Short mmCIF file of C-alpha atoms in Angstrom, two decimals:
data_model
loop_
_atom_site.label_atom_id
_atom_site.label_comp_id
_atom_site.label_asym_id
_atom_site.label_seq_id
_atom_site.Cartn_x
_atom_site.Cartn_y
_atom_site.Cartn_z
CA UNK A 21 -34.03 64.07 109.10
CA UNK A 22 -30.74 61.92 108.31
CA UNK A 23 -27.66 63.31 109.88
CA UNK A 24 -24.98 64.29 107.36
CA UNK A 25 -21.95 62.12 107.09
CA UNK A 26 -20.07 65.30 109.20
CA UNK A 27 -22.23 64.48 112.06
CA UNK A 28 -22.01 60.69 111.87
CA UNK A 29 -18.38 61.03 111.67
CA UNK A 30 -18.30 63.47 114.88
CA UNK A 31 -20.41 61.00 116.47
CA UNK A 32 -18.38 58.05 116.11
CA UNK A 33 -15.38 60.08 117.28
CA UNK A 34 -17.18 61.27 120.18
CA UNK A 35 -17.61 57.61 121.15
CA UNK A 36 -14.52 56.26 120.55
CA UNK A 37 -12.58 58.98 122.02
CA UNK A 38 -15.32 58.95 125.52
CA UNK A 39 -14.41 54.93 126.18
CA UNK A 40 -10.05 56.13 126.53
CA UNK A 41 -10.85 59.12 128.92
CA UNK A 42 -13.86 57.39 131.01
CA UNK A 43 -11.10 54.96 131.54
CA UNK A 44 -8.60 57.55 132.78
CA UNK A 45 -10.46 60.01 134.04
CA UNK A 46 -14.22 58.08 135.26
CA UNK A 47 -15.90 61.13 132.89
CA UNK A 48 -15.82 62.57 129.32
CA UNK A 49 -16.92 66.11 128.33
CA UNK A 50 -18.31 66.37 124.60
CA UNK A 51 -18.39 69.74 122.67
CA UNK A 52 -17.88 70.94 118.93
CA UNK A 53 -20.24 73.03 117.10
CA UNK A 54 -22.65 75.30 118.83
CA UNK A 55 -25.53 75.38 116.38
CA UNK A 56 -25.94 73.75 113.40
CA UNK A 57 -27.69 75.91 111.76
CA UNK A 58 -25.31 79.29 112.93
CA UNK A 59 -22.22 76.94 111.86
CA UNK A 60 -23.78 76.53 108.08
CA UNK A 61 -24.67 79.93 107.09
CA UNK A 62 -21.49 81.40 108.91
CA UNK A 63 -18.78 82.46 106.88
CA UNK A 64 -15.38 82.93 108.04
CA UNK A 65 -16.11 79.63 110.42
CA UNK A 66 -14.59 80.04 113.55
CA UNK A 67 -13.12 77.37 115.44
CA UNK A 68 -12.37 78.10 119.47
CA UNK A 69 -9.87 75.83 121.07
CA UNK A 70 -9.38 76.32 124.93
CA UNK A 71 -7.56 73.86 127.46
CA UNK A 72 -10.19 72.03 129.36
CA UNK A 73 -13.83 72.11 131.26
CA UNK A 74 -12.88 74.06 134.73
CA UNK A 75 -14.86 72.08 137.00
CA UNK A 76 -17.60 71.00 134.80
CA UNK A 77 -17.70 66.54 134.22
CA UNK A 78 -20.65 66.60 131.85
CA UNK A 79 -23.78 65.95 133.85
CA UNK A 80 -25.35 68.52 132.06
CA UNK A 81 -24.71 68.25 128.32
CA UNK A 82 -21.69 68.81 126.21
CA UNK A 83 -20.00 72.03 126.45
CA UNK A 84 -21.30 73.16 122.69
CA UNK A 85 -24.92 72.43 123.74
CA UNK A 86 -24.91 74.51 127.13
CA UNK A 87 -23.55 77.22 124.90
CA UNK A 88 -26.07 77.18 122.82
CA UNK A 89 -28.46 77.17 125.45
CA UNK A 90 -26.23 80.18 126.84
CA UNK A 91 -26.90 82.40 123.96
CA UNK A 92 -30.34 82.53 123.92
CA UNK A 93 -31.86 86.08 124.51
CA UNK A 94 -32.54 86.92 128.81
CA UNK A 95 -29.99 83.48 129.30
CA UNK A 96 -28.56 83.61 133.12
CA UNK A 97 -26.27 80.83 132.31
CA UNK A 98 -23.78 80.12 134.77
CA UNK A 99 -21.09 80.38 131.57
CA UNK A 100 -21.37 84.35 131.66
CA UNK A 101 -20.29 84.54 135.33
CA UNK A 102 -16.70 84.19 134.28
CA UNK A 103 -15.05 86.24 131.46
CA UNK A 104 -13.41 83.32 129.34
CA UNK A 105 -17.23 83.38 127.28
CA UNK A 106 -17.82 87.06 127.32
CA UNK A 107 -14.52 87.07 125.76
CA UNK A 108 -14.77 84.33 123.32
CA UNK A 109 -18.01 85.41 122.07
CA UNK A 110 -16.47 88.99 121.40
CA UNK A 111 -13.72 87.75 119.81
CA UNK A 112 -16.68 85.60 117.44
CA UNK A 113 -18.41 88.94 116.62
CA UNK A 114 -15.45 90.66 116.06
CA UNK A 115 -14.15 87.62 112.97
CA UNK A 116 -17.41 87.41 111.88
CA UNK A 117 -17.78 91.26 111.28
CA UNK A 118 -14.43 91.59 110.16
CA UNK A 119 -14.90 93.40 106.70
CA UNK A 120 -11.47 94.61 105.94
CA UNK A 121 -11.08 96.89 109.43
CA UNK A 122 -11.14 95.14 112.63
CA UNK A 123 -15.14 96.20 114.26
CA UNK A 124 -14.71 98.62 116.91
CA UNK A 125 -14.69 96.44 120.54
CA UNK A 126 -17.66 98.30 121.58
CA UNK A 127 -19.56 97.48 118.67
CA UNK A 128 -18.27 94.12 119.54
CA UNK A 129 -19.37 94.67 123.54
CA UNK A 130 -22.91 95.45 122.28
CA UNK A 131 -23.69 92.56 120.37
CA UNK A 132 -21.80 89.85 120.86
CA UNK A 133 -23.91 86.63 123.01
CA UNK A 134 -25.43 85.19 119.67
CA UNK A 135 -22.16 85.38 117.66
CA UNK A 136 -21.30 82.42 119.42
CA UNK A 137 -23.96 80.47 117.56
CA UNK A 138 -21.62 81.00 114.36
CA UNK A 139 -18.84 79.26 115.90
CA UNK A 140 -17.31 76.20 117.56
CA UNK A 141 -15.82 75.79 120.84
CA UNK A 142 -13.32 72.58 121.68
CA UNK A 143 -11.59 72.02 124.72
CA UNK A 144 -8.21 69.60 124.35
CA UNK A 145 -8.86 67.69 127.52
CA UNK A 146 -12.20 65.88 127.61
CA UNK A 147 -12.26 65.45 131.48
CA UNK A 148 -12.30 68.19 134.21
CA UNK A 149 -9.60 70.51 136.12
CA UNK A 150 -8.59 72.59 137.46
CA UNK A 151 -7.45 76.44 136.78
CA UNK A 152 -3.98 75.29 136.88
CA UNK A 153 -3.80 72.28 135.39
CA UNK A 154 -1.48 73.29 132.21
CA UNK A 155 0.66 70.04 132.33
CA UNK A 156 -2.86 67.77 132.48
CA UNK A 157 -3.95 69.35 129.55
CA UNK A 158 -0.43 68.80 127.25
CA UNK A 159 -0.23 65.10 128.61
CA UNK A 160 -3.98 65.11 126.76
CA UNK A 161 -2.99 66.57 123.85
CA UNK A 162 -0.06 64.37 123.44
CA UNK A 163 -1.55 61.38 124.13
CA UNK A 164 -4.47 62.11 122.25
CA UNK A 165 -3.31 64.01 119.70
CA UNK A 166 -4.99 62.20 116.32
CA UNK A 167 -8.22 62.55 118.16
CA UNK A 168 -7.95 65.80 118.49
CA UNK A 169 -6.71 66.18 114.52
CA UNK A 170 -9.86 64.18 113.37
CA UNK A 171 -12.13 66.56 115.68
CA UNK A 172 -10.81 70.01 113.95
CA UNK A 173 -10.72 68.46 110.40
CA UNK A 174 -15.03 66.94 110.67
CA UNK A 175 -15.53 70.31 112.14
CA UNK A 176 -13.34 71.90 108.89
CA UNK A 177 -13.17 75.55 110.19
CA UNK A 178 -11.39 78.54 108.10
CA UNK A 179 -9.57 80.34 111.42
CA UNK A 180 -8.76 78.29 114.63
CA UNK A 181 -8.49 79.93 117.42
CA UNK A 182 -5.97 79.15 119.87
CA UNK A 183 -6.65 80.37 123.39
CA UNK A 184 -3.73 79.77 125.28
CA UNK A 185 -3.51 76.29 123.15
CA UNK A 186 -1.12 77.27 120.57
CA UNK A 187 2.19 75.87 121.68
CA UNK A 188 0.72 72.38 122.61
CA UNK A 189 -1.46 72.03 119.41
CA UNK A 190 1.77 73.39 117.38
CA UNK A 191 4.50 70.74 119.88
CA UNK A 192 1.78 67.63 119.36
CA UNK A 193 -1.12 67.83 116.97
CA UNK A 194 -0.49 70.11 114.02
CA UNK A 195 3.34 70.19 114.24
CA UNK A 196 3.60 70.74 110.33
CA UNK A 197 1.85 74.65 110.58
CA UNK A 198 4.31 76.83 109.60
CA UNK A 199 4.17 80.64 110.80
CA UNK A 200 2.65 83.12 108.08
CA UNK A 201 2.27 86.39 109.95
CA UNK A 202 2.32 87.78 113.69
CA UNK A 203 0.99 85.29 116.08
CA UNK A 204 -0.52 82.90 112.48
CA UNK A 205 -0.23 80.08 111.60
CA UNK A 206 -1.26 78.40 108.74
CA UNK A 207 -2.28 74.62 107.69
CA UNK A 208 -3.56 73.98 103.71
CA UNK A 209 -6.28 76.64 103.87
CA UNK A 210 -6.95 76.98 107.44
CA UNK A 211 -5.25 79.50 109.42
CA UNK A 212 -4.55 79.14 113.35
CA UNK A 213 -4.19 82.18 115.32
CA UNK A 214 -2.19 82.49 118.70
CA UNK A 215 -3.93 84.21 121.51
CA UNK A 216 -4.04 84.62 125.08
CA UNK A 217 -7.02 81.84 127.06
CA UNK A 218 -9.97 83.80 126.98
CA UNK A 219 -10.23 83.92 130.74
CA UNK A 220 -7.00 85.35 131.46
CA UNK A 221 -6.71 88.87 133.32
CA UNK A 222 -5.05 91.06 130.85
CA UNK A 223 -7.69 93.76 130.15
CA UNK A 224 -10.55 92.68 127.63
CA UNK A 225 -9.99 95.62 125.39
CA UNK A 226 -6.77 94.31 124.80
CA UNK A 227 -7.24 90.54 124.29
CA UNK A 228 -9.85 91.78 121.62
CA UNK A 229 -7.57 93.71 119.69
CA UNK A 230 -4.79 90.85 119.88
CA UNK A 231 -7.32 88.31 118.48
CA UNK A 232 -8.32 91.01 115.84
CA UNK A 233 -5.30 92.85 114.90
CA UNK A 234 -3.39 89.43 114.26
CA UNK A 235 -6.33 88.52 111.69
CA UNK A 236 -6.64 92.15 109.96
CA UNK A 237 -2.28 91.98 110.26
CA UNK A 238 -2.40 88.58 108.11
CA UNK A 239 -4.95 89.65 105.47
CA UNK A 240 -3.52 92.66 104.86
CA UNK A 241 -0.21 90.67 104.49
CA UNK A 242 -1.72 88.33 101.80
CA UNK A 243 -0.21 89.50 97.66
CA UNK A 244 -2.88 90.63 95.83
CA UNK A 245 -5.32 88.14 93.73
CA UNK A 246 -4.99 88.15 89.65
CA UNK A 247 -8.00 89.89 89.37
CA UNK A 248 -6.69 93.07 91.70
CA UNK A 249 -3.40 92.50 89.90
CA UNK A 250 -5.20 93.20 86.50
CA UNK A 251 -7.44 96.07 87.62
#
C-alpha cells in the first residue's frame, strides 16, 4: 500500500528534524500518531503534547509505536508503571466519550488503555531528560519551534492537549491562539486546552475533571448554530 501524502510529509519531517537534534543531543526520539487506523475513524482527534521522553533515547521505537504496542490487551509495558499514561489515556476516553456531559472518571478508569489508539501523543523535545528539565524543553521549543508547527498541522487534530506545555507552545510556537474559554485556547478550528503534565501528583480524579470540565466549559460556551436558532 502507498503511504498517503500525510505520512510522507511526517516522514520527511521526522528526518529533517532527527539530523538538528542528533547533532545536539547524539539521539532523536520520533512519535506522532498511535495507530493509524484508531486516528482515522476517531472523531474528536485528540492531540497529546507533553515535554519530553524521561529517560527513554529511542533504542526501542518511537514513542507513538511503543504506545501502541502498550495498549494491546494483557500489555505489561513498562509505560503503565508511571501515571503520566494511565492519565493520558483517561483523559483520551474521557474526549472521545464526551457526548454533551463529561463521562463519569470511573467509567473512564474502566476502560480507558485502548482509547489511546484514537489519539496522538508528541513530546516538544526529541532527545531525553530528565524529570526536571523544564528550561531544556523551552530552549527546544524555541529553537525548534516551526518544526514543531509543521508536526501538529500533518497530524491536523481538532483538541490539543497541552500537558504542562501550554505556556511554551503559547510564548514560541502558536503565539497567535487567542483565549476562548477557561484554560482554551483556540487556533482556526482547532482548540488547545491547558492542563496540568499528566504525571504530576495532584490526585487523578482531579486532573480528569480539569481536562474534562475545561472541554464540556467551552462547548457549552459556544452561541447556538442557525439550525438550533430556528428550531
Amino acid at each position: 500500500m502507498k503511504p498517503d501524502l500525510a505520512t510522507i510529509e511526517m516522514d520527511a519531517l521526522m528526518a529533517e528534524w532527527r539530523e538538528h537534534v542528533v547533532a545536539e543531543t547524539g539521539h532523536f526520539v520520533g512519535d506522532g500518531i498511535v495507530c493509524k487506523d484508531g486516528w482515522s475513524a476517531a472523531y474528536p482527534k485528540v492531540l497529546f503534547i507533553l515535554k519530553e521522553p524521561n529517560g527513554y533515547e529511542g533504542q526501542h521505537g518511537p514513542l507513538n509505536e511503543l504506545l501502541r504496542r502498550a495498549a494491546a490487551p494483557n500489555s505489561t509495558s513498562a509505560m503503565w508503571d508511571r501515571p503520566t499514561f494511565h492519565n493520558l489515556a483517561r483523559w483520551a476516553y474521557g474526549l472521545a466519550n464526551y457526548a454533551g456531559e463529561v463521562p463519569a472518571y470511573e467509567e473512564a478508569h474502566r476502560d480507558y488503555r485502548s482509547a489511546v489508539l484514537g489519539c496522538a501523543y508528541i513530546n516538544i523535545k526529541k532527545s531525553s531528560g530528565g524529570a526536571r528539565a523544564t528550561k531544556a524543553v523551552e530552549a527546544h521549543a524555541a529553537m525548534h519551534a516551526q518544526f514543531l508547527r509543521r508536526q501538529v498541522d500533518i497530524i491536523d487534530p481538532d483538541i490539543v492537549v497541552c500537558g504542562g506545555t501550554w505556556r511554551m507552545l503559547k510564548d514560541h510556537v502558536f503565539p497567535e491562539m487567542p483565549r476562548v474559554s477557561h484554560r482554551v485556547h483556540q487556533l482556526g478550528g482547532r482548540i488547545f486546552i491547558n492542563a496540568f503534565h499528566p504525571g504530576c501528583r495532584t490526585s487523578r480524579k482531579d486532573v480528569y475533571h480539569q481536562v474534562l470540565s475545561s472541554y464540556h466549559q467551552y462547548l457549552t460556551s459556544l452561541p447556538p448554530s442557525p439550525s438550533q436558532d430556528a428550531g
